[in-house]
Structures are given as C-alpha cells and as structure tokens.
C-alpha cells in the first residue's frame, strides 16, 4: 500500500468520520465539535514533560500523532479545520506544516499561540469539546467529553474504514520486521534489553512511538502477562522467548505476539499445538459471531492442547466446567484494535451505551460484541505457568485435575502466547499478521 493509495482512501475515511460526527452531534444536542490533540503533562517538581500521547479522537481525523497543541474544529456540512500549533520557539523544534494528500481534504491553519484559537472557536455554535481534561481547563463540564457523544463515537469506531485497515496493515508490516529481527537476536543469545532494541531498530520506531510497552520475556518471565522489565544479562540457559510487541502507522496500532523455543522440547511442542489452535480460532472471526463465543471456543481449544500435553488429568469438558483452563489461560482471547491497542467500545451493545455482559468467571474479556465487517480484533490464546494461579488451584479442589510433574517440567519456560490481528469481512477473515509474515518470508 503506497502513500498515493492511502491518499486515495483518506477522503472516504474522512467522510465516514464526518457522517458519524454529524449523527452523534445531532443526537446529543450540539452544533459543532472541537477535538484537542492535548499536551504532554509535566513531571512533578520538574520542567520535563512525560512522553506525549495524543488524544486518540484527534488522530482518528488526521495523521498527526506527535503534534501537541493542535486542535480540530468541525461544524456539520463544512470542511474540518485543523489549527496547527506551530509556536515560535528556540528551545524545541517547531513542527513544519504537514504535506501529503490528506492535507488537501482539510483546512490547515498555522496557530502561533493558543489564544489565536479562540477567534476560531467563537465562530462555532454550541460546541462539544473532546480533550484530555488537563488540556481543557475552563471548559464547562457539560460540554467537555459528554458521555453520550463519546459513547456513540466509541461504538462506531469499532468498524474500521478501508483507510484504517490499510494503516493497520502497514503497522503490522513494520511490527513483523521487528519480530524477525528479535527472533534472530534471541537465537544469537541476546539479553531481553538487546532484543528490545533490535526490535525498535528494525521497526525504525522509538520506544515512545510503540502503541504499548513491548513485552520481551525470557524463560519464567513469560509467565507475567505484561512483563515490563528488561534484563541486561542473558539467562545462562535460554529456554524460551515470548515477545509481544507492536508498531504504529499513522496512529494505528499492530499488536503481535510470538513465542519461541530455544530447542526441541515439550515446550516447543506446546507452542506448535497452540499455534494450530490459534490459527483455527482466527478462522472463527466472522461477521455475525458473538466474540464471547470465540472466547469460549478458545477455552476448549486450550483445554485440548493442555490435555494433549499431559497437563490435564480430567476431560476438557470438566476442565472448562471446573475453571481449570483459566488457571493456564487467565485473560481474554482478544480485543478491539485500532487507534489504541485496546480500542475503546469493546463491551458496548449499542450506540446508546448499553453493555454486553462478560461471561461469568471471565472478568478480563475486553470484547463482548457481535462482529461485523470492518471490525479488527486480536486473537491471542496463551498458556502460562503462573505460580500464584497454580498455587491457588493446588489449594482448592482443582489440584487433582492437574498433572503436577508435567507442570513442573514446563514451568521454567514461563508460558506461550500467539497473537494475530484479524479483520472481519463479509466472507473469510483477513489475517494481517500471518499475511505480513508470509510476504516477509517470500
Ligand atoms: N499487548 C497487550 C495485549 O496483547 O493485549
Ligand atoms: Mn492484544
Ligand atoms: Mn499483545
């Protein structure tokens, strides 16, 4: 997908956002919309900023991810205006006016100071403001982030435009480059810290640009779901690597996990079996499917893998019934993906804010919606050997369901997760991740 092709898709994307905004404003009694990119917060007792994370509503409209102080103004029926914050400054580099096809679809106005924005704001009717609260001091509470308006936009955002899917494909291609470099570094004996930096370098992205903190976990560290430390020394015995790392393109995220065995082992067989199960779960991403059913299917598939690996001493049905599969798979099978790695709106049943319940006993499932064409999800089954959950199972009535010798043999590997990003269509699902790995190998 070239820049020119993205430019061709952008007008339809913008038109979709305008249509959604028109309907949401009409339904909630507002005449105009102001979306602020936000500004980075200051560290306590310091003159240094935290890394800037743009308001996701802002980057939905225009691909400006690193531009604090910018503002979007929109009145139904008019071209959106971007007040482009371009201060006179000799401490920090002021951003140049952006170029590219998308800039022809909006009115781009350089903004020297925030006070200049007020002249533009005064031309608007009753305006809803979507902004991080610290960037909107003085805005009346009823106009700032009105819940009913946000809910509508969040609900609709689950369905991606072709432009957004193209951006996510590009993000995936970048992430796949990183994963290929990371596994090479693992095979060469690198420590977590070095693998992490090889990943970033291959992606050509800074740590701050990642859509979430990379998880780079050797051995037992893989049992911590969002393991965040980076050892500077490689383990004496390298057994496994779990790497969950994404990338972004024009503000859209990829979220990719791969698990690697250092050599042939029961763990390597477990990863292969999980990979097969994961592929089959990806095939379930179909329009009309309730995502909660895919989560239930995942427990069945993981139960089968565990049984095959000799970890379960009871049937898969019993393991599900007695919550034994949740000892090894304690998170949701996936979530919405897009502007944010855990995109908002996953449990909404409709645009009015009703919610679909999570299945009892599964509090961490982030997506409970029925899938429809354009919805992009992750599919990320995992099997982990987590000391605290295993100890709890041993204490309660589930101890007899588990073969503890098998568990002890696998514990030093930490765990495994395989995660792809999958687009729901009106026919077969499109697996962005597998397609990217395949074309990187071709
Ligand atoms: N990387 C976080 C997640 O997979 O949800
Ligand atoms: Mn994920
Ligand atoms: Mn992930």
Coordinates of C-alpha atoms and ligand atoms in Angstrom, one line a residue:
X1 CA 0.0 0.0 0.0
X2 CA 1.8 3.2 -1.2
X3 CA 1.3 6.7 0.2
X4 CA -0.7 7.5 -3.0
X5 CA -3.1 4.6 -2.4
X6 CA -3.5 5.7 1.2
X7 CA -4.2 9.3 0.0
X8 CA -6.9 7.8 -2.3
X9 CA -8.6 6.1 0.6
X10 CA -8.4 9.0 3.0
X11 CA -11.3 11.2 1.7
X12 CA -13.8 8.3 2.2
X13 CA -12.4 7.8 5.7
X14 CA -12.8 11.5 6.5
X15 CA -16.4 11.4 5.1
X16 CA -17.2 8.5 7.3
X17 CA -15.9 10.3 10.4
X18 CA -17.9 13.4 9.4
X19 CA -21.1 11.3 9.0
X20 CA -20.6 9.7 12.4
X21 CA -19.9 13.1 14.0
X22 CA -23.0 14.6 12.3
X23 CA -25.2 11.9 13.8
X24 CA -23.6 12.0 17.2
X25 CA -23.8 15.8 17.5
X26 CA -27.5 15.8 16.3
X27 CA -28.3 13.0 18.8
X28 CA -26.7 14.9 21.8
X29 CA -27.8 18.4 21.0
X30 CA -24.5 20.0 19.9
X31 CA -23.8 22.1 16.8
X32 CA -20.0 21.7 16.5
X33 CA -17.1 19.6 17.6
X34 CA -13.7 20.6 18.9
X35 CA -11.1 17.9 19.4
X36 CA -7.8 18.8 21.0
X37 CA -4.7 16.8 20.5
X38 CA -3.7 17.5 24.0
X39 CA -0.4 18.5 25.6
X40 CA 2.2 16.3 27.5
X41 CA 1.9 16.5 31.3
X42 CA 4.8 17.9 33.3
X43 CA 6.6 15.7 35.7
X44 CA 6.1 16.6 39.3
X45 CA 8.5 19.3 40.5
X46 CA 10.3 19.3 37.2
X47 CA 10.4 21.2 33.9
X48 CA 10.4 17.9 31.9
X49 CA 7.4 16.5 30.1
X50 CA 6.1 13.0 30.1
X51 CA 6.1 11.5 26.6
X52 CA 3.3 12.9 24.6
X53 CA 0.3 10.6 23.9
X54 CA -2.1 12.2 21.5
X55 CA -5.9 12.2 22.1
X56 CA -7.0 9.2 20.0
X57 CA -10.0 11.1 18.8
X58 CA -7.7 13.6 17.2
X59 CA -5.5 11.2 15.4
X60 CA -8.6 9.5 14.0
X61 CA -9.2 12.5 11.8
X62 CA -5.7 13.4 10.8
X63 CA -2.4 11.5 10.9
X64 CA -0.7 13.9 13.4
X65 CA 0.5 11.8 16.3
X66 CA 3.3 13.9 17.7
X67 CA 1.8 17.4 17.5
X68 CA 0.8 18.7 20.9
X69 CA -1.5 21.8 21.0
X70 CA -3.2 21.1 17.6
X71 CA -7.0 21.5 17.5
X72 CA -9.6 20.1 15.1
X73 CA -12.8 22.2 14.7
X74 CA -15.8 20.7 12.8
X75 CA -19.2 22.0 12.0
X76 CA -21.6 19.6 10.1
X77 CA -21.6 20.4 6.4
X78 CA -18.2 22.2 6.5
X79 CA -14.6 21.2 5.8
X80 CA -12.8 20.3 9.1
X81 CA -10.3 22.9 10.2
X82 CA -7.0 22.0 11.8
X83 CA -5.5 24.7 13.9
X84 CA -1.9 23.6 13.5
X85 CA 0.2 24.5 16.6
X86 CA 3.4 26.0 15.3
X87 CA 4.8 28.2 18.1
X88 CA 7.9 30.5 17.7
X89 CA 10.3 28.6 19.9
X90 CA 14.0 28.2 20.1
X91 CA 14.1 25.6 22.9
X92 CA 12.2 23.0 20.9
X93 CA 11.8 22.4 17.1
X94 CA 8.5 23.8 15.9
X95 CA 6.9 21.3 13.5
X96 CA 6.7 22.1 9.8
X97 CA 3.3 22.4 8.2
X98 CA 2.5 18.8 7.1
X99 CA 2.4 17.8 3.5
X100 CA 0.7 14.9 1.8
X101 CA -2.6 14.1 0.1
X102 CA -4.7 14.3 3.3
X103 CA -3.8 17.9 3.9
X104 CA -5.9 18.8 0.8
X105 CA -9.0 17.5 2.4
X106 CA -8.9 19.8 5.5
X107 CA -8.4 23.5 6.1
X108 CA -4.9 23.7 7.7
X109 CA -4.3 26.9 9.7
X110 CA -1.0 27.6 11.4
X111 CA -1.5 28.6 15.0
X112 CA 1.1 30.6 16.7
X113 CA -0.4 30.7 20.2
X114 CA -3.4 29.0 21.9
X115 CA -5.0 32.5 22.3
X116 CA -5.3 32.6 18.5
X117 CA -7.5 29.5 18.6
X118 CA -10.2 31.4 20.5
X119 CA -11.1 33.6 17.4
X120 CA -11.9 30.4 15.6
X121 CA -13.8 28.9 18.5
X122 CA -16.1 31.9 18.7
X123 CA -17.3 31.3 15.1
X124 CA -18.8 27.9 16.2
X125 CA -22.3 27.2 17.6
X126 CA -22.8 25.1 20.8
X127 CA -19.6 23.0 20.8
X128 CA -18.8 19.7 22.4
X129 CA -15.1 19.5 23.3
X130 CA -13.2 16.2 23.3
X131 CA -9.9 16.7 25.1
X132 CA -7.8 15.4 28.0
X133 CA -9.2 17.4 30.9
X134 CA -5.8 19.0 31.7
X135 CA -5.9 20.5 28.2
X136 CA -9.3 22.0 28.5
X137 CA -9.3 23.9 31.8
X138 CA -12.2 26.4 31.9
X139 CA -14.4 24.4 29.6
X140 CA -17.9 24.0 31.1
X141 CA -18.4 20.4 32.4
X142 CA -21.4 19.7 30.2
X143 CA -19.5 20.5 27.0
X144 CA -16.3 18.6 27.9
X145 CA -16.2 15.0 26.8
X146 CA -20.0 14.5 27.0
X147 CA -20.5 10.8 27.8
X148 CA -23.4 10.3 25.4
X149 CA -21.4 11.7 22.5
X150 CA -18.3 9.8 23.3
X151 CA -20.2 6.5 23.6
X152 CA -21.7 6.9 20.1
X153 CA -18.3 7.6 18.6
X154 CA -16.7 4.8 20.5
X155 CA -19.3 2.3 19.4
X156 CA -19.0 3.2 15.8
X157 CA -15.2 3.3 15.8
X158 CA -15.1 -0.5 16.0
X159 CA -15.9 -0.7 12.3
X160 CA -12.8 0.4 10.5
X161 CA -12.7 2.2 7.2
X162 CA -10.6 0.8 4.3
X163 CA -8.1 3.6 5.0
X164 CA -7.8 2.5 8.7
X165 CA -7.4 -1.1 7.7
X166 CA -4.6 -0.1 5.2
X167 CA -2.9 1.8 8.0
X168 CA -3.1 -1.2 10.3
X169 CA -1.7 -3.4 7.6
X170 CA 1.3 -1.0 7.3
X171 CA 1.7 -1.1 11.1
X172 CA 1.7 -4.9 11.0
X173 CA 4.4 -4.9 8.3
X174 CA 6.6 -2.7 10.5
X175 CA 6.0 -4.9 13.5
X176 CA 6.8 -8.1 11.6
X177 CA 10.1 -6.6 10.6
X178 CA 10.8 -6.1 14.3
X179 CA 9.7 -9.6 15.2
X180 CA 12.0 -11.2 12.6
X181 CA 15.0 -9.2 14.0
X182 CA 14.0 -10.0 17.6
X183 CA 14.0 -13.8 17.0
X184 CA 17.3 -13.6 15.2
X185 CA 18.7 -11.8 18.3
X186 CA 17.2 -14.4 20.6
X187 CA 18.8 -17.2 18.6
X188 CA 22.2 -15.4 18.8
X189 CA 21.9 -15.3 22.6
X190 CA 21.0 -11.6 23.2
X191 CA 19.5 -10.5 26.5
X192 CA 16.0 -9.0 26.8
X193 CA 17.3 -5.4 26.7
X194 CA 19.3 -6.1 23.5
X195 CA 16.4 -7.9 21.8
X196 CA 14.1 -5.0 22.7
X197 CA 16.5 -2.5 21.0
X198 CA 17.0 -4.7 18.0
X199 CA 13.2 -4.8 17.7
X200 CA 12.9 -1.0 17.8
X201 CA 15.7 -0.5 15.3
X202 CA 14.2 -2.9 12.8
X203 CA 10.9 -1.2 13.1
X204 CA 12.5 2.2 12.8
X205 CA 10.4 3.5 15.7
X206 CA 11.3 5.0 19.0
X207 CA 10.1 3.4 22.2
X208 CA 7.6 6.3 22.7
X209 CA 6.1 5.5 19.3
X210 CA 5.2 2.0 20.3
X211 CA 1.4 1.6 20.8
X212 CA 2.2 -0.2 24.1
X213 CA 5.2 -1.3 26.2
X214 CA 7.0 -4.1 24.4
X215 CA 7.0 -7.4 26.4
X216 CA 10.3 -9.2 25.9
X217 CA 10.4 -12.2 28.2
X218 CA 12.9 -15.0 28.6
X219 CA 12.0 -18.2 30.3
X220 CA 10.0 -17.8 33.6
X221 CA 9.4 -14.1 32.8
X222 CA 6.9 -15.2 30.2
X223 CA 4.6 -16.2 33.0
X224 CA 4.0 -12.5 33.8
X225 CA 1.4 -11.4 31.2
X226 CA 2.6 -7.9 30.8
X227 CA 6.2 -8.4 31.9
X228 CA 7.8 -5.0 31.8
X229 CA 11.4 -5.4 32.9
X230 CA 14.3 -5.9 30.5
X231 CA 17.2 -7.9 31.9
X232 CA 20.6 -6.6 30.7
X233 CA 22.2 -10.1 31.1
X234 CA 21.1 -13.1 29.1
X235 CA 20.0 -16.1 31.2
X236 CA 22.6 -18.8 31.5
X237 CA 20.1 -21.2 30.0
X238 CA 18.0 -19.8 27.2
X239 CA 14.8 -21.9 27.0
X240 CA 12.1 -19.6 25.6
X241 CA 11.2 -16.2 24.4
X242 CA 7.8 -14.6 24.5
X243 CA 7.7 -11.3 22.6
X244 CA 4.6 -9.2 22.5
X245 CA 5.4 -6.1 20.5
X246 CA 3.6 -3.9 18.0
X247 CA 4.2 -0.8 16.0
X248 CA 2.2 2.1 14.7
X249 CA 1.5 3.7 11.4
X250 CA -0.4 7.0 11.0
X251 CA -1.6 6.5 14.6
X252 CA -2.9 2.9 14.1
X253 CA -1.6 0.0 16.1
X254 CA -0.4 -3.5 15.5
X255 CA -0.4 -5.9 18.4
X256 CA 1.7 -9.1 17.7
X257 CA 2.9 -11.9 20.0
X258 CA 5.2 -14.7 19.1
X259 CA 6.7 -17.4 21.4
X260 CA 9.9 -19.2 20.5
X261 CA 11.6 -22.3 21.9
X262 CA 15.4 -22.4 22.0
X263 CA 15.4 -26.0 21.0
X264 CA 13.2 -29.1 20.7
X265 CA 11.3 -29.7 23.9
X266 CA 7.9 -30.3 25.4
X267 CA 7.6 -26.5 25.4
X268 CA 8.3 -26.4 21.6
X269 CA 5.6 -29.0 21.1
X270 CA 3.2 -26.9 23.2
X271 CA 4.0 -23.8 21.1
X272 CA 3.3 -25.8 17.9
X273 CA 0.0 -27.1 19.3
X274 CA -1.0 -23.6 20.4
X275 CA -0.1 -22.2 17.0
X276 CA -2.5 -24.7 15.4
X277 CA -5.3 -23.8 17.8
X278 CA -4.7 -20.1 17.3
X279 CA -5.0 -20.5 13.5
X280 CA -8.2 -22.3 13.9
X281 CA -9.6 -19.6 16.3
X282 CA -8.6 -16.9 13.8
X283 CA -10.9 -18.7 11.3
X284 CA -13.8 -18.0 13.7
X285 CA -13.6 -14.3 13.2
X286 CA -16.8 -14.0 11.1
X287 CA -19.5 -11.4 10.7
X288 CA -22.4 -12.2 13.0
X289 CA -20.2 -14.2 15.5
X290 CA -20.5 -13.1 19.2
X291 CA -16.9 -12.7 20.3
X292 CA -17.8 -14.2 23.7
X293 CA -18.4 -17.5 21.8
X294 CA -14.8 -17.2 20.3
X295 CA -13.6 -16.8 23.9
X296 CA -15.5 -19.9 24.9
X297 CA -14.1 -21.8 21.9
X298 CA -10.6 -20.7 23.0
X299 CA -11.0 -22.3 26.4
X300 CA -12.0 -25.6 24.6
X301 CA -9.0 -25.3 22.2
X302 CA -6.6 -24.6 25.1
X303 CA -8.1 -27.4 27.1
X304 CA -7.4 -29.8 24.2
X305 CA -3.8 -28.6 23.9
X306 CA -3.3 -29.0 27.7
X307 CA -4.8 -32.4 27.6
X308 CA -2.6 -33.5 24.7
X309 CA 0.4 -32.1 26.6
X310 CA -0.4 -34.3 29.5
X311 CA -1.1 -31.3 31.8
X312 CA -4.8 -32.1 32.4
X313 CA -5.8 -35.3 34.2
X314 CA -9.5 -34.7 33.5
X315 CA -11.6 -34.2 30.3
X316 CA -11.7 -30.9 28.5
X317 CA -15.4 -30.5 29.4
X318 CA -14.6 -31.0 33.1
X319 CA -11.6 -28.7 32.9
X320 CA -13.8 -25.9 31.5
X321 CA -16.6 -26.6 34.0
X322 CA -14.2 -26.6 37.0
X323 CA -12.3 -23.4 35.8
X324 CA -9.1 -25.3 35.3
X325 CA -8.4 -23.9 31.9
X326 CA -8.5 -20.4 33.4
X327 CA -5.5 -21.3 35.6
X328 CA -3.4 -21.6 32.4
X329 CA -5.3 -19.0 30.3
X330 CA -6.4 -16.2 32.6
X331 CA -7.0 -13.4 30.1
X332 CA -9.4 -12.7 27.2
X333 CA -9.0 -14.2 23.8
X334 CA -8.7 -10.8 22.2
X335 CA -9.9 -7.2 22.0
X336 CA -10.7 -4.5 19.5
X337 CA -7.6 -2.9 17.9
X338 CA -7.2 0.4 16.1
X339 CA -6.2 3.8 17.3
X340 CA -5.4 2.3 20.7
X341 CA -4.1 -1.2 21.3
X342 CA -7.1 -1.9 23.5
X343 CA -9.5 0.1 21.4
X344 CA -12.5 1.5 23.3
X345 CA -16.1 0.3 22.9
X346 CA -15.4 -3.4 23.3
X347 CA -18.3 -4.1 25.6
X348 CA -20.9 -1.7 24.1
X349 CA -24.1 -3.4 22.9
X350 CA -25.2 -0.3 21.0
X351 CA -24.5 3.4 20.4
X352 CA -26.7 4.4 23.4
X353 CA -24.2 2.8 25.9
X354 CA -25.9 -0.4 26.8
X355 CA -23.3 -3.1 27.5
X356 CA -23.0 -6.8 26.8
X357 CA -22.0 -8.7 30.0
X358 CA -18.8 -10.6 30.2
X359 CA -19.3 -14.4 30.6
X360 CA -19.4 -15.3 34.3
X361 CA -15.9 -16.1 35.5
X362 CA -14.2 -14.2 32.7
X363 CA -13.7 -10.6 34.0
X364 CA -10.8 -9.8 31.7
X365 CA -12.5 -10.3 28.4
X366 CA -12.4 -6.9 26.7
X367 CA -14.7 -7.6 23.8
X368 CA -18.2 -8.9 24.1
X369 CA -19.7 -7.6 20.9
X370 CA -21.0 -9.3 17.8
X371 CA -18.5 -9.0 15.0
X372 CA -19.3 -7.2 11.7
X373 CA -17.4 -6.4 8.6
X374 CA -14.6 -3.9 9.2
X375 CA -14.1 -4.8 12.9
X376 CA -10.5 -5.6 13.6
X377 CA -9.7 -7.8 16.6
X378 CA -6.7 -9.6 18.1
X379 CA -6.8 -13.4 18.6
X380 CA -4.3 -14.3 21.3
X381 CA -4.6 -17.6 23.1
X382 CA -2.0 -18.3 25.7
X383 CA -0.9 -21.0 28.1
X384 CA 1.1 -19.9 31.1
X385 CA 2.6 -21.4 34.2
X386 CA 1.9 -18.7 36.8
X387 CA 3.0 -19.6 40.3
X388 CA 0.2 -17.8 42.1
X389 CA -2.6 -19.3 40.0
X390 CA -1.1 -22.8 40.2
X391 CA -0.8 -22.5 43.9
X392 CA -4.4 -21.4 44.2
X393 CA -5.5 -24.3 42.1
X394 CA -3.4 -26.7 44.2
X395 CA -5.0 -25.4 47.4
X396 CA -8.6 -25.7 46.2
X397 CA -10.4 -28.6 44.7
X398 CA -8.7 -28.3 41.3
X399 CA -5.4 -29.8 42.5
X400 CA -6.3 -33.4 41.4
X401 CA -7.2 -32.1 37.8
X402 CA -3.6 -31.2 37.1
X403 CA -0.5 -33.4 36.4
X404 CA 2.0 -31.5 38.6
X405 CA 5.0 -33.3 37.2
X406 CA 4.1 -32.0 33.7
X407 CA 3.5 -28.6 35.1
X408 CA 6.9 -28.6 36.9
X409 CA 8.6 -29.6 33.7
X410 CA 7.0 -26.7 31.8
X411 CA 7.2 -24.1 34.5
X412 CA 10.8 -23.0 33.6
X413 CA 9.6 -21.9 30.1
X414 CA 7.1 -19.4 31.6
X415 CA 4.4 -19.7 29.0
X416 CA 3.4 -19.1 25.4
X417 CA 1.1 -16.7 23.6
X418 CA 0.5 -16.3 19.9
X419 CA -1.3 -13.1 18.8
X420 CA -2.5 -12.1 15.4
X421 CA -4.6 -9.1 14.2
X422 CA -7.6 -10.2 12.2
X423 CA -10.1 -8.2 10.1
X424 CA -13.7 -9.3 10.0
X425 CA -15.2 -9.2 6.5
X426 CA -18.4 -10.3 4.9
X427 CA -16.6 -13.6 4.0
X428 CA -13.4 -15.2 5.2
X429 CA -11.3 -13.2 7.8
X430 CA -8.2 -11.4 6.7
X431 CA -5.2 -12.2 9.0
X432 CA -3.0 -9.1 8.7
X433 CA -0.2 -10.7 10.8
X434 CA 0.1 -14.0 9.0
X435 CA -0.1 -12.3 5.7
X436 CA 2.7 -9.9 6.7
X437 CA 4.9 -12.8 8.0
X438 CA 4.2 -14.7 4.7
X439 CA 5.2 -11.8 2.5
X440 CA 8.3 -11.1 4.6
X441 CA 9.4 -14.7 4.0
X442 CA 8.6 -14.7 0.3
Ligands
LIG1 N1 0.0 -6.3 24.2 C1 -1.1 -6.3 25.0 C2 -2.2 -7.2 24.6 O1 -1.9 -8.1 23.8 O2 -3.3 -7.1 24.8
LIG2 MN1 -3.5 -7.9 22.4
LIG3 MN1 -0.2 -8.1 22.6

